[in-house]
Amino acid sequence: MHVPDGFINAPTSAVTGVVAAGAIAGSLRGARRELDERTAPLAGLVAAFIFAVQMLNFPVAAGTSGHLLGGALAAILVGPFTGVLCVSVVLLMQGILFADGGLTALGVNITDMAIVTTVVAYALFRGLVKVLPRTRRSVTVASFVAALVSVPAAALAFTLLYWIGGTTDVSIGKVATAMIGVHVLIGIGEAVITALTVGAVVAVRPDLVYGARGLRQRLRLRVNGELVDAPGGAPAPGPAPVAARSHRKVWITGLVASLVLAGFVSFYASADPDGLEKVASDKGIDKKAEEHASADSPLADYGVKDIADARISGGLAGVIGVGVTVVAGSAVFWAVRRRRSDDASPSTTETTV
């Protein structure tokens, strides 16, 4: 789904750049409310994990592969505004360091892969958790459905952008059919990865999952043979308070998993073109594709320049990518969190007696 330079014309790319910039600015403000003692330490890790898993292309059809987009996963784990920032950090690192996704098309990619996937996924997720039973399994099921829908939604968004500003003369009907068809299949993989990841975190630390807040059911009492909510909405007995529980173990586990996935497992990923690459080649969308501005980067195409061994080159590039992404992401989210703390003052703090 990473759109190269030359697929979309300059005016449309510029407009999406403005849209992306506005969304990022709004997300920086919104993330101040989301980044607390639970989400702030993990947001940079979520970005690094998405980077790592995006290196794991999986086959979806003959000669076609797909990979995680990550918008649904990020939104559910750390919140929708922070999720937009997580995916945007990943796309920025990929475009600058790895020549993956055009630099002039960065606005297109952020709009498509960060904004559309996050908004669609989180809106659907919140709707589902409101109607499903308040259980951990419901969070996992809602994550699966939200992630599944978010990928063809992104494919539809690209199709609309191509219809507005595509640089080649290809029938929009053919583009829509091919893009949405293959990305429904990719969405299944996205849904499985998202549900497994969210389910794993919810199983051990539901307090760390933004989308699972309020999961604990109210304490209910039996009165005259009927179950009624306890007075004052008292929560049922549950885990220890968040402040008393360390994030360190989860953070280390997630970082190690990201490094292993990017540094070792990625070598065994499918080498087939992803959904957009395949459709672009088959339909002729790529006729005016331009060489990436970072094509000479020492990490271009997820390999380290001058290292001949493909396994070592790709693994080292993956490890570097995870490291750079977690540092860049953590710096952004630390700054946002600090800004929230700086904005707090006695005049804006209410004391309840």
Phi, psi and omega in degrees: 000354177291114184278125178283170172295142175098345178286321183243138186291168186298315180300316180293320177298321179295317180297316179294331175297318177295317178300314180297316180298318179295319179294321179293318178299315177295323180291326176299321177288316181294327181294337177299327179281333183273327186278099178240198183294345178267311187275328185303314181291342187257345186298315177298323178294321178299318177299316180295321179295318178297317177303313183297313184289332177294343176281351185261076176294134179241144181291139178235339178198174181301115177076013182226141177233174177215167176213166179300140169268316169098352182298315180296314181300313182295315182298319182287323183284316188234002178108152186294319180292314177295326178298317176302317180293320179302308182293324179296320177299316179299313181296323179294315178298317181295319182290318184282314187269325191246004179054039180245106186092123186297150178286321175288341178263011182299320177297320177298313184292321178293317178300316185282308189269334181261311186281305184299311183297319182292313182296312181297312184296314185288324177298315179293319179301312181297322177296320181289317182292340177286331183260341179274161176302148183280074181229165177295324179298323179296322178298318179294316179297315179297324177296317180300309183294317181298317179293320180302315183285329186296329184287308175297333175297318177293323177296321177294321179297317177298318180301318179294319178295322177294322178298323181282316189223028178295145184266358178235158184264086179235139181306128181295330178296318178294320179296314182297314181299314182291314183295310183291321181300309183288329183279344168296319178294317178297325179299329178296316177297317177302317182295319180296312181297315182295313182295319179296317181292310179298317180299321180295317180289319179298325182295327184253327182216072180299337180292343181271351183264114183303317182288350180258006179296139185082010182292324182300130183283154177291148176291131181242141181244148177267116180236120181053038177084000181240147178274127179228155177295141177295150180303139177078007179064036181300133180286151176292156178306136183211200183297166177297156178308147184302319184299336183270003186240134186278144175267352191300315183297317179295318181297313181296317179299316180295320180293317178298317179299318180297317180295320179294317181296313183284324186272339184231304185295328182300335179298333183263008179291159180296138178267359180291152178299148179283181188304311181294317179300318181293313180296317180299320180290317183290323186261353179085018179292334187270013183299329182248022177298142183251154177294140182293140180296337179255024183299334180269007179300142179296350179245011183304141179061029174058047173214155180265124183303141176074006172256112188286324182291116185297322181295313180291318181298311181292319180295318180294320177298319178297316179296317178299317180299316178298316181297313181296319182292318181292324178291312181296315180297315181298322179297317180297312185287330174295318179295319179294317179297319179295322178297323178296318180295320180293328181287337181288136180211162179304329182288340181251005182256126180263138178250127180263127181260000000 
